[in-house]
Coordinates of C-alpha atoms in Angstrom, one line a residue:
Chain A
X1104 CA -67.8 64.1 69.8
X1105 CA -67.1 63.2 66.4
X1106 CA -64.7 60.6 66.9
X1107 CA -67.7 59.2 69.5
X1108 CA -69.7 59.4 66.7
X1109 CA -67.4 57.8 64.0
X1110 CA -66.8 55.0 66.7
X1111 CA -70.9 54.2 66.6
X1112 CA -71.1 54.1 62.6
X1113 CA -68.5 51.0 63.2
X1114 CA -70.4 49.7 66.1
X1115 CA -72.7 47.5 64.0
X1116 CA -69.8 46.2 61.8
X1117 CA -68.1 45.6 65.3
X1118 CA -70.8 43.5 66.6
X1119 CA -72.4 42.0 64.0
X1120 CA -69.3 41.3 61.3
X1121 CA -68.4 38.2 61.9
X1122 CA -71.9 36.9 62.6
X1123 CA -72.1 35.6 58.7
X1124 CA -70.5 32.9 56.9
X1125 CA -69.9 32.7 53.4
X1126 CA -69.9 29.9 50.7
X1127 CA -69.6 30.4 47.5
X1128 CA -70.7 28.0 44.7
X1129 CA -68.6 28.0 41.6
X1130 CA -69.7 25.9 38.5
X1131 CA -67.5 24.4 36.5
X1132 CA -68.5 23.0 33.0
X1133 CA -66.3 20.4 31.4
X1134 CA -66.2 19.4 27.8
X1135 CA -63.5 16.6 26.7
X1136 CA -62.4 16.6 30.5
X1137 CA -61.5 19.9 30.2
X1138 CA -62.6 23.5 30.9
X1139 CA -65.6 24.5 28.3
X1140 CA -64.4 27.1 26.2
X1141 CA -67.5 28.3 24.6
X1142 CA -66.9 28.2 19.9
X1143 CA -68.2 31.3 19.4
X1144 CA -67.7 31.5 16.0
X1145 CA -70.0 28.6 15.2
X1146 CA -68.7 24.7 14.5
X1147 CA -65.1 26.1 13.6
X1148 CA -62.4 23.5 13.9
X1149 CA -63.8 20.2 12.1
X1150 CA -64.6 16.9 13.3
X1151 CA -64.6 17.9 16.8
X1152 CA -68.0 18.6 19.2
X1153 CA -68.7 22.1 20.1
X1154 CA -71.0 23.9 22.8
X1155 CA -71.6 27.1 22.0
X1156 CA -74.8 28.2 24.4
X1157 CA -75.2 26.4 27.8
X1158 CA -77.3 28.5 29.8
X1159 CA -80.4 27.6 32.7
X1160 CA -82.1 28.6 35.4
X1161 CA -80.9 27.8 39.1
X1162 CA -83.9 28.0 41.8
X1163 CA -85.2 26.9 45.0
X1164 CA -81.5 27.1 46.2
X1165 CA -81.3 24.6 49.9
X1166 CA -78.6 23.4 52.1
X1167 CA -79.6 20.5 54.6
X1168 CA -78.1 18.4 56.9
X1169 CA -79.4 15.1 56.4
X1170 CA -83.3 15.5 55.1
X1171 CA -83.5 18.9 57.4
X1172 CA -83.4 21.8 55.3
X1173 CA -81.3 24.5 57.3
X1174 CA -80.9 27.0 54.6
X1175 CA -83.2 28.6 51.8
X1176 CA -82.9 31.4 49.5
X1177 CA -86.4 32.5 48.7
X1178 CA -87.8 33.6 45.4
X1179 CA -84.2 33.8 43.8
X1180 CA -84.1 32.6 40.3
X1181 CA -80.5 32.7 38.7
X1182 CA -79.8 32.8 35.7
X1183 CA -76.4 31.0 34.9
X1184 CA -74.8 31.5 31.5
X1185 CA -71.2 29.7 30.7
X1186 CA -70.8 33.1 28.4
X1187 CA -70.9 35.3 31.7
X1188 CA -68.1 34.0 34.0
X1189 CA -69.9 36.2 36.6
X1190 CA -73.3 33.9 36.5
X1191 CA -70.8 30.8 37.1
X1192 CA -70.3 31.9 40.7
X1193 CA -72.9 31.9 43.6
X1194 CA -71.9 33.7 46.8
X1195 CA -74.1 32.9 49.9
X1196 CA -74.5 34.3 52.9
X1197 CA -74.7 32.0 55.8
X1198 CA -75.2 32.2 59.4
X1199 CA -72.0 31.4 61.1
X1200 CA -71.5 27.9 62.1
X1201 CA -74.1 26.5 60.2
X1202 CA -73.9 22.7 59.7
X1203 CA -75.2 21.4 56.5
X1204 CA -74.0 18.5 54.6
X1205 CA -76.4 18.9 51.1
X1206 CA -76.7 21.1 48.5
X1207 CA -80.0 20.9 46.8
X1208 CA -81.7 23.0 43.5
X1209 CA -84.1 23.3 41.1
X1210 CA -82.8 23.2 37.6
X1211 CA -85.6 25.7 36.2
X1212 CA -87.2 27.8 37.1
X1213 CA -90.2 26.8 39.6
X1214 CA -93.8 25.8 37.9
X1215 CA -95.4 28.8 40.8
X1216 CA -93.3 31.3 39.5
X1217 CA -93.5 30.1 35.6
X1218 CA -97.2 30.4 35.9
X1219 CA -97.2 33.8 37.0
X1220 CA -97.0 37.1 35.3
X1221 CA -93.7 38.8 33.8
X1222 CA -91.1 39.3 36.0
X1223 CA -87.3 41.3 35.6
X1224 CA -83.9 41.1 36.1
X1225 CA -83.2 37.5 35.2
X1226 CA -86.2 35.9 34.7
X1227 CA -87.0 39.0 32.2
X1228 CA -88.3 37.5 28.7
X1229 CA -85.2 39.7 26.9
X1230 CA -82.8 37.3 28.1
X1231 CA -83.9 34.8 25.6
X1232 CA -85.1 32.6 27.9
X1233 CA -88.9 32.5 27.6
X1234 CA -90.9 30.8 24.9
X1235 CA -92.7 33.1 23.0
X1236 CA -95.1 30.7 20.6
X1237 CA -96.0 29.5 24.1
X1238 CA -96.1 30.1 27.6
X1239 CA -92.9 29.1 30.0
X1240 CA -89.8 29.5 30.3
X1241 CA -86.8 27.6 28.7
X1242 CA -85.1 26.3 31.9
X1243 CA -82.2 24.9 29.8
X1244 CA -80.4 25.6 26.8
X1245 CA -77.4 23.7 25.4
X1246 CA -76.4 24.2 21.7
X1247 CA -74.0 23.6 19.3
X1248 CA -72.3 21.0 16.4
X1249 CA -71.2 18.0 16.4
X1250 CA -69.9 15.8 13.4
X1251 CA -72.5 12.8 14.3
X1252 CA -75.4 15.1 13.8
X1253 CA -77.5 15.4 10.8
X1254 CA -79.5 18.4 11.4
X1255 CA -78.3 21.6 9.3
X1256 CA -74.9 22.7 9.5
X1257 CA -74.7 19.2 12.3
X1258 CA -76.2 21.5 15.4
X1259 CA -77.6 20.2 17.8
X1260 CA -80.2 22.5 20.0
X1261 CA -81.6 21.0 23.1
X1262 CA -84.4 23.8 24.7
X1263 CA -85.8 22.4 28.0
X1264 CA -88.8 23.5 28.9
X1265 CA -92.9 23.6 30.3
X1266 CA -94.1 23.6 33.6
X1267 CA -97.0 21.9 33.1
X1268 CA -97.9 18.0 33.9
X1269 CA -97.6 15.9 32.1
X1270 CA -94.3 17.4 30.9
X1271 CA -93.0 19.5 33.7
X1272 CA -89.1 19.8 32.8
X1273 CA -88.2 21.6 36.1
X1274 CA -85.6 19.0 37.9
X1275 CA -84.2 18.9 41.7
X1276 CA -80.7 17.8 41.8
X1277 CA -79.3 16.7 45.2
X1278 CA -75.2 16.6 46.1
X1279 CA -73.2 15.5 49.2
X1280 CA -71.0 18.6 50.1
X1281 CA -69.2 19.6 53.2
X1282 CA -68.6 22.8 54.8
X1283 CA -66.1 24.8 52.9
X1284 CA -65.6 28.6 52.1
X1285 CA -66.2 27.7 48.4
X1286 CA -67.3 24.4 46.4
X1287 CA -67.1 23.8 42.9
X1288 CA -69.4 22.1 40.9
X1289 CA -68.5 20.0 37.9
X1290 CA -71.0 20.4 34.7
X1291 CA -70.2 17.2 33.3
X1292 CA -71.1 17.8 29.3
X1293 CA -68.9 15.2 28.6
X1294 CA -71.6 12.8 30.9
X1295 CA -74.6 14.2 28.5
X1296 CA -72.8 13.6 25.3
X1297 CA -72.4 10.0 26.3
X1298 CA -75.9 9.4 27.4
X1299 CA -77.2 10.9 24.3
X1300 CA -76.9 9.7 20.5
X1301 CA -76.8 13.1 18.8
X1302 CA -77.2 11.4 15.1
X1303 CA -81.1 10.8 16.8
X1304 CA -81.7 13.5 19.6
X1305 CA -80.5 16.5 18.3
X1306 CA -83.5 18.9 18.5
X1307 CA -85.9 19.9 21.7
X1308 CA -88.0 22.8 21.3
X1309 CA -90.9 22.1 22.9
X1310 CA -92.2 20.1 26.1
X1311 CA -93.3 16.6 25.6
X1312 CA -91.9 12.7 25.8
X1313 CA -88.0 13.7 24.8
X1314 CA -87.9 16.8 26.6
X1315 CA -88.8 15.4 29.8
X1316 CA -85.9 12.6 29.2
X1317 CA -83.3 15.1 27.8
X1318 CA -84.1 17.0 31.6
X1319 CA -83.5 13.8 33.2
X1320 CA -80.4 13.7 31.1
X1321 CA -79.5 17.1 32.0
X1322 CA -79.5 16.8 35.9
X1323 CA -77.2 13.7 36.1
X1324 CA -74.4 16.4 34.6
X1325 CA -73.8 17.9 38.1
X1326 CA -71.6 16.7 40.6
X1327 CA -68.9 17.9 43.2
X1328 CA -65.4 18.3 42.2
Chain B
X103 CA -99.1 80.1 56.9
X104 CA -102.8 79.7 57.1
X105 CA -103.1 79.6 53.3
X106 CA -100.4 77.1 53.7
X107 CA -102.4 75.0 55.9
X108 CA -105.6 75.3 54.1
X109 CA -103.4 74.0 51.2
X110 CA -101.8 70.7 52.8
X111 CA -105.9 69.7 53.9
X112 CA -107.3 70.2 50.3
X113 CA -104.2 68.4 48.7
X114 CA -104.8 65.9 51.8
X115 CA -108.1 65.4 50.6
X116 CA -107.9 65.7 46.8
X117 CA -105.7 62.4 47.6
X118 CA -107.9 60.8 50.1
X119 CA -111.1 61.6 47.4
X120 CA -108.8 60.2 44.7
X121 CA -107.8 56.7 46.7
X122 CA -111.8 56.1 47.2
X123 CA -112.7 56.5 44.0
X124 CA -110.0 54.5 42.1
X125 CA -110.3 50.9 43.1
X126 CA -107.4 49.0 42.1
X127 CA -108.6 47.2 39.3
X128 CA -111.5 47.8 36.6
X129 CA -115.2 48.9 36.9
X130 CA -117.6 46.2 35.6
X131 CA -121.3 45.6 36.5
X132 CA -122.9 43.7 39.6
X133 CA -123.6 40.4 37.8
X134 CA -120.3 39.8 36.5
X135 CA -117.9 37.5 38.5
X136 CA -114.8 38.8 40.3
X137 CA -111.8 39.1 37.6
X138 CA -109.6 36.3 37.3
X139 CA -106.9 38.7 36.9
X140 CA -105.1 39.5 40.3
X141 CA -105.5 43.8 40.8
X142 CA -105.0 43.7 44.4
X143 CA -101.0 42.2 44.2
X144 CA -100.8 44.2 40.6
X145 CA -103.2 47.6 40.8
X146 CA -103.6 49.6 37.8
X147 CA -101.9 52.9 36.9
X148 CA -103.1 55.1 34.8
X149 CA -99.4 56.4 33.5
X150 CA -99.0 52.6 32.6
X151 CA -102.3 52.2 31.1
X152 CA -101.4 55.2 28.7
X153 CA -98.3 54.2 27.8
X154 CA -99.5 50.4 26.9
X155 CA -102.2 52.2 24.9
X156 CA -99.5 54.1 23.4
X157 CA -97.4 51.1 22.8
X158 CA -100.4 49.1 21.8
X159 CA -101.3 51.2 18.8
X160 CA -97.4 51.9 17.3
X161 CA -95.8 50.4 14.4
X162 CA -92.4 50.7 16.5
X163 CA -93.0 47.0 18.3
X164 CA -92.5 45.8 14.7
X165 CA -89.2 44.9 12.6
X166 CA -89.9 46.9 9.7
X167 CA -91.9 49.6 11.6
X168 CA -95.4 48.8 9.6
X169 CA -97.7 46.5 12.1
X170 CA -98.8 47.7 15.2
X171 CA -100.8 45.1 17.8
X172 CA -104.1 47.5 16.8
X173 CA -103.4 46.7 13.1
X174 CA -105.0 43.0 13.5
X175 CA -106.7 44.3 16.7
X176 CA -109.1 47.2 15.7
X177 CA -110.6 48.7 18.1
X178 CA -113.6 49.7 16.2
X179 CA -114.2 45.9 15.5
X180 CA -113.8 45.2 19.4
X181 CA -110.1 44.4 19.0
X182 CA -110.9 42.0 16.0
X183 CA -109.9 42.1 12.5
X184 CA -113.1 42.6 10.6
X185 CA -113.0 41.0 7.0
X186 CA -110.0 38.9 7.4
X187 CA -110.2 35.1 7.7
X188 CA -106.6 35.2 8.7
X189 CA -104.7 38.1 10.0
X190 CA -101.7 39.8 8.0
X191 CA -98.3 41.0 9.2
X192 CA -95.1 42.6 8.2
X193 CA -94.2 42.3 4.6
X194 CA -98.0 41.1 3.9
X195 CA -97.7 37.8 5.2
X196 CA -100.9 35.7 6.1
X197 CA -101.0 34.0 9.4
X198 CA -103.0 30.8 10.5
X199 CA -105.6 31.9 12.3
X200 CA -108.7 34.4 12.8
X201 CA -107.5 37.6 15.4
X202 CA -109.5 37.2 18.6
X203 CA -111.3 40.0 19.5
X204 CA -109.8 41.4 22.7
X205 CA -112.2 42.7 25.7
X206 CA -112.5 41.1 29.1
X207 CA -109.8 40.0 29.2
X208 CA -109.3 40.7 33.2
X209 CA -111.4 37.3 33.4
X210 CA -109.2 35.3 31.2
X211 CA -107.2 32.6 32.1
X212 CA -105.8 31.5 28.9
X213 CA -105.0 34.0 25.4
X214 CA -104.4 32.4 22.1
X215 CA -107.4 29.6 20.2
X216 CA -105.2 27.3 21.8
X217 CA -104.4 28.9 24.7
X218 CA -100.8 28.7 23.8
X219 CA -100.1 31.5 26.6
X220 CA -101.5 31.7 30.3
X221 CA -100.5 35.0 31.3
X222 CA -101.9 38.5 29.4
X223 CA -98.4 39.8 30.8
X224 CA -96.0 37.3 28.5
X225 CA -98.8 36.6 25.7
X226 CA -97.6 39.7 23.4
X227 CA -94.3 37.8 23.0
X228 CA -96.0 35.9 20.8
X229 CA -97.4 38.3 17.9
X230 CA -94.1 40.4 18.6
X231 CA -91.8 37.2 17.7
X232 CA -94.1 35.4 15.2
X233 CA -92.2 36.0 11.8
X234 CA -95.5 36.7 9.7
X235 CA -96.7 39.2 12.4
X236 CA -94.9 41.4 14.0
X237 CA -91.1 39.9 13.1
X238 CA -89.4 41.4 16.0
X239 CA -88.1 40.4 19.6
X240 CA -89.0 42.1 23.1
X241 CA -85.4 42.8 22.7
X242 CA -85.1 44.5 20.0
X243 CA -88.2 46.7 21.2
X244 CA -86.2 47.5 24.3
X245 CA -83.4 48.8 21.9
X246 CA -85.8 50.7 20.0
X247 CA -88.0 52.8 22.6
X248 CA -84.5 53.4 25.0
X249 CA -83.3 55.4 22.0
X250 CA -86.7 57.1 21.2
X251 CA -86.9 60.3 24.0
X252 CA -90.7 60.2 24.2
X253 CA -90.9 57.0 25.3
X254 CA -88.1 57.4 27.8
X255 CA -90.3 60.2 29.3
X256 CA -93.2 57.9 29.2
X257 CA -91.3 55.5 30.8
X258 CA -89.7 57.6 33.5
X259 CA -93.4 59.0 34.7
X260 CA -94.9 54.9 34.4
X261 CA -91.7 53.2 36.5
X262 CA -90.0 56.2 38.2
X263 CA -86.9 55.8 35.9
X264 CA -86.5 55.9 31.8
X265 CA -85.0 52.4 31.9
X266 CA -86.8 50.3 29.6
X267 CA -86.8 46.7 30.2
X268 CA -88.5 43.6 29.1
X269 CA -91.0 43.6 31.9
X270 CA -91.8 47.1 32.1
X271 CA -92.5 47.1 28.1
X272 CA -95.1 43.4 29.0
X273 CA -96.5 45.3 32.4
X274 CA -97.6 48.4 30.2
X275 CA -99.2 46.6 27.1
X276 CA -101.0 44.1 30.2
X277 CA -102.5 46.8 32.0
X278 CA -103.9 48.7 28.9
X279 CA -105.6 45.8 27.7
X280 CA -106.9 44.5 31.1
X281 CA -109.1 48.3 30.9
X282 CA -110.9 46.8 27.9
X283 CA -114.0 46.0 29.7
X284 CA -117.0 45.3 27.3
X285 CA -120.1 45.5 29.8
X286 CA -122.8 47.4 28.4
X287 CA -124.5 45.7 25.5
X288 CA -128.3 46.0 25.7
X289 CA -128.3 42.2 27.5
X290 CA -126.2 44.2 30.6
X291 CA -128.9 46.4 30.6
X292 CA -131.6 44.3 30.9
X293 CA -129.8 42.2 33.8
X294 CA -129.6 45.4 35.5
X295 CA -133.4 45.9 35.3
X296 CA -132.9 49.0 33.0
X297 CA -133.8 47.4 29.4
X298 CA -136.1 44.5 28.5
X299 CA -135.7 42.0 25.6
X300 CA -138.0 42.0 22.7
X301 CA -140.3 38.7 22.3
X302 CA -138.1 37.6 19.5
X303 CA -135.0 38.3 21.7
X304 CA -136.5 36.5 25.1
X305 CA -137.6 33.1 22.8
X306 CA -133.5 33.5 21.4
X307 CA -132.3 33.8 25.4
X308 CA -134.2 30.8 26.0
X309 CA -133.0 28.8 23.1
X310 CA -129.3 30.2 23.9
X311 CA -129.6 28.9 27.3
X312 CA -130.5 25.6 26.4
X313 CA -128.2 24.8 23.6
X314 CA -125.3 27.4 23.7
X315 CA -124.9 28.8 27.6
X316 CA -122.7 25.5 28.6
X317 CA -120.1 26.7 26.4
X318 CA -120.9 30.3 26.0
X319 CA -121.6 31.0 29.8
X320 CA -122.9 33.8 30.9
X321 CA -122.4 36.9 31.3
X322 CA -119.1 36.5 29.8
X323 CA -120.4 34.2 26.8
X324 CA -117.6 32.0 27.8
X325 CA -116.2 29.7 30.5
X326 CA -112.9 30.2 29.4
X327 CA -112.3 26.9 28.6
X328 CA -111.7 25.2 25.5
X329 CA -114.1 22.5 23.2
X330 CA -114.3 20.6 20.1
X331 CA -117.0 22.5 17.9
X332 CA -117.5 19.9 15.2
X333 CA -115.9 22.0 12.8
X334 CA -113.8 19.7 9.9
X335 CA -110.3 20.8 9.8
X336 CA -109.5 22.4 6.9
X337 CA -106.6 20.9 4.8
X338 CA -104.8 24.0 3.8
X339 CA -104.1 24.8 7.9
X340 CA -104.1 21.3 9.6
X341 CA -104.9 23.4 12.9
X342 CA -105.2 21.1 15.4
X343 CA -105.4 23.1 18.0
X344 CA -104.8 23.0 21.8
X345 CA -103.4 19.8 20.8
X346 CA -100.2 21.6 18.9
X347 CA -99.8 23.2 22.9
X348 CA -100.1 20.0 25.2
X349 CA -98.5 17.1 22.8
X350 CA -101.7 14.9 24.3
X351 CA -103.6 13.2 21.8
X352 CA -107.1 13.9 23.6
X353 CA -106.7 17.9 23.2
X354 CA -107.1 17.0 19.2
X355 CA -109.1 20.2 17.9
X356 CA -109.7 21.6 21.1
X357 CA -109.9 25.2 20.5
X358 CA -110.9 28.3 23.7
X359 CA -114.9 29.1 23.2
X360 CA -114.8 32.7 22.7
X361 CA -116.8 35.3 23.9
X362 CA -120.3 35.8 22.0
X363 CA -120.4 39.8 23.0
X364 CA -119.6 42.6 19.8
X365 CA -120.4 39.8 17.5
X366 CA -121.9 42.2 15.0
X367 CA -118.6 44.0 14.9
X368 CA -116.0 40.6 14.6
X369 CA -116.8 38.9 12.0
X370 CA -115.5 36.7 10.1
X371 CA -116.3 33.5 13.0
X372 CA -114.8 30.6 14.1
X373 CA -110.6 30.0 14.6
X374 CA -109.8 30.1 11.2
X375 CA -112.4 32.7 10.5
X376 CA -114.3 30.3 7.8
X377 CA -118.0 31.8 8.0
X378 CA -118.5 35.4 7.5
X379 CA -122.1 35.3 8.4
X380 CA -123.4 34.2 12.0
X381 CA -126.5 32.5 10.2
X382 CA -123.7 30.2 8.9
X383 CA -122.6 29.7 12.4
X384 CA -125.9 28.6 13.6
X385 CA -126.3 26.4 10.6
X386 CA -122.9 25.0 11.1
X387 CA -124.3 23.6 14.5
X388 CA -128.0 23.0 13.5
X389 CA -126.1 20.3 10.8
X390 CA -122.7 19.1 12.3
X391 CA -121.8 15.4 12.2
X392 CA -121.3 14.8 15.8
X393 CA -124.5 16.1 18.2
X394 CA -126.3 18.0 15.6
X395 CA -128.6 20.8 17.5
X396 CA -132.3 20.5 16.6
X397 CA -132.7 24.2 16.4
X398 CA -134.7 25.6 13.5
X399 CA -134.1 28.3 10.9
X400 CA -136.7 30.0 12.7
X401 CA -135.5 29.5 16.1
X402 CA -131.7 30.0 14.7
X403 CA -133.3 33.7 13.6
X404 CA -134.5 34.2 17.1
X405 CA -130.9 32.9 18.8
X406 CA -129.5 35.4 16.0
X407 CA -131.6 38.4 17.5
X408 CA -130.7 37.5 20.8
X409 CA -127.1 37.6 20.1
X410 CA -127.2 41.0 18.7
X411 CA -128.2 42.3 22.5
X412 CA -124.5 41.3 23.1
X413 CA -123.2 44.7 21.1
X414 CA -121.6 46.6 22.8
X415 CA -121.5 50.1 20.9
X416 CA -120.0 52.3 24.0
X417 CA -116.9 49.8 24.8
X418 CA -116.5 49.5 20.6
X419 CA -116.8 53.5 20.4
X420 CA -115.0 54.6 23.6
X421 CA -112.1 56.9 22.9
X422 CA -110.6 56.0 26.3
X423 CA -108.9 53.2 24.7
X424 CA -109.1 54.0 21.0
X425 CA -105.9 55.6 19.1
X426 CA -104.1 57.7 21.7
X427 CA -103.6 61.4 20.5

């Protein structure tokens, strides 16, 4: 009787375990070709560039295969931090066999959602990521020094933000991916740095003309490894 | 058993009476609009109201424990800040602009005179973070009231748990201040049928709705949107308003058209609070550079009585929303 019972607690497992597939997105940022190690400290070792915050908001998260979108996660807004290894990796459920050939996201967090009322978890204003003089959210953050820089103490502080038109700073990036258990994703800083002249651009912190071409700037960073 | 019964039908009912008679949102007369503000997908609660009146009048949201949101926000000056041009925060610091008085604001689309935030939910970030107001962080506050055991209390009967987070601390503040419903000036009561003007008060209605209602639309005295008042900008602020929000050129000295209601009680006027007397505010418009009203001083003393029907003395004396005890 019990063991009958025990049996029908696995049952579901049984039957319906192997009806999902996984793929899990890992993120990968790159500074000087190599991993990012985030300078804590602040602009410590001389004459070299340093990143110490990259942090944004991941929505609107699509696989397609060709223009047909096949997969959607709904109303999840992620908040991905290069401090929290944890927020570097997505894991997704799938339904098994699915055939998908694109990877598409917002970079921001949606201008529906960003002109609604307060939400939690990672869209919750402690987490630094919400204007405060004004309303929206910051959908990207990079900071950090640089020797070509002529702001205070050289650093450089790029805060990507508004959600509405004219300057709308929320970006869809699309990338070619196959089918795999796990994909990683380069975030190319080194791609930025070269597209940006620090000793002129070195401040964003509000939405307008440089902002929207900073986000631009900011989506050509991702690519597949 | 039958005691028991009779018990589970009153209880039954005591909840059934006490659905009907709360609707989810506010109580406001028959000729005002519908509320902008969404109570059907966010209802009210009365724990939650409590504890953002509670939050609303303590020095604790600030860094150095001395401002609280009600010290620029009185409520016996209708959530103004009477006899201050500009508002004052921690460590006596003078700010930019005049407080806005706060009531009806469940029809508001836009908070700030340049309607810097959208949402009543995220707009206290902005006093809370401003260095010469409140010179904290919705962080720090988190910090603060998860180590103060009353608040976890009043957190745990609001949310169903003593976690405090971000959004709970923005949901409570919201839904006290969305109960600030200023409705019954003598003017509400003479739309209802129940009061009628004087003849100096029906010649300054009529004069009101010819020059002022565009802007000042009733029964709100406001559309909510924002317009260039003619005022010259004064050199030791260089506010330019909604401009400083949008970056666009044409939103130069745009500022929101506030409500006209509790006048009597939120003085001094205009964004930068420059006149201290409404007779200067009617004068102001009677002699501007750009569209100059023709409106006499007599007929600006009659638009002046009419304004004063827009007092509300029960929402400014209403203990339901003054300092919690």
């Amino acid at each position: 009787m019990y063991r009958g019972l025990l049996w029908l607690c696995f049952l579901p497992s049984l039957l319906f375990g192997q009806r999902t597939d996984s793929l899990r997105i890992d993120f990968r940022p790159l500074l000087n070709g190599v991993a990012l190690e985030l300078e804590e400290e602040g602009g410590a070792s001389a004459g070299a560039r340093e990143v110490e915050v990259l942090r944004f908001y991941l929505s609107e998260l699509q696989l397609l295969e060709g223009e047909e979108v096949v997969f959607a996660e709904e109303d999840h807004h992620h908040l991905i931090d290069a401090a929290q290894v944890a927020s570097l990796q997505l894991p997704l459920t799938l339904p098994p066999g699915l055939r998908y050939d694109g990877l598409r996201f917002t970079l921001g967090v949606d201008s529906l959602t960003a002109a609604s009322g307060v939400f939690g978890g990672d869209l919750d204003p402690t987490n630094g990521m919400y204007w405060t003089w004004r309303s929206g959210y910051i959908n990207f953050k990079l900071e950090g020094t640089s020797p070509d820089c002529p702001a205070r103490k050289q650093r450089f502080q790029f805060h990507v933000g508004g959600f509405q038109a004219p300057f709308n700073s929320e970006r869809r990036v699309t990338l070619a991916i196959k089918p795999a258990r796990s994909i990683s994703i380069i975030i190319d800083l080194d791609s930025f740095f070269a597209a940006t002249d620090l000793s002129q651009q070195y401040q964003v912190m509000s939405p307008g003309e440089l902002s929207m071409k900073v986000a631009d700037r900011l989506t050509r960073m991702f690519r597949v490894e | 058993m039958r005691q028991g019964v009779i018990l589970l039908v009153v209880v039954m009912m005591s909840g059934l009476a006490f659905t009907l008679s709360s609707p989810p949102g506010i109580a406001y007369p028959d000729h005002f609009p519908t509320t902008a503000y969404d109570f059907r997908a966010h209802p009210l609660d009365s724990a939650k109201v409590q504890l953002g009146r509670r939050l609303f009048y303590d020095e604790i949201l600030s860094a150095d424990g001395t401002i609280s949101c009600a010290s620029c926000h009185s409520p016996y000056n209708a959530f103004a800040h009477t006899d201050h041009d500009l508002s004052h925060g921690i460590n006596d610091q003078i700010g930019t602009r005049n407080a806005p008085a706060l009531f009806n604001l469940a029809w508001s689309t836009s908070f700030h005179h340049d309607g810097a935030h959208h949402s009543i939910e995220l707009q206290p970030l902005a006093p809370i973070s401003h260095p010469a107001e409140m010179g904290s962080s919705i962080g720090d506050i988190v910090r603060r009231l998860s180590e103060h055991a009353q608040y976890r209390q009043a957190f745990s009967e609001s949310f169903g748990d003593s976690l405090v987070t971000g959004e709970r601390v923005l949901k409570a503040l919201a839904q006290f201040q969305l109960t600030l419903v200023s409705a019954g000036a003598k003017y509400d009561r003479v739309q209802a049928g129940k009061d009628t003007f004087s003849v100096q008060e029906q010649k300054g209605y009529q004069l009101f709705q010819t020059y002022c209602n565009d802007c000042h639309f009733e029964p709100l005295f406001t559309t909510g949107g924002f317009a260039r008042n003619g005022l010259r900008v004064d050199t030791t602020l260089n506010d330019f308003g909604r401009m400083m929000i949008t970056a666009l050129p044409e939103d130069s000295l745009l500022f929101k058209i506030p409500s006209l209601r509790n006048l009597s009680y939120t003085h001094p006027y205009m964004h930068d609070g420059r006149f201290r007397k409404l007779r200067q505010v009617l004068k102001h418009y009677a002699s501007r550079d750009v569209r100059p009203m023709p409106i006499s001083a007599n007929e600006q003393s009659d638009i002046v009585a009419f304004l004063l029907t827009l007092d509300d003395r029960d929402f400014v004396f209403n203990r339901n929303h003054g300092f919690p005890h």
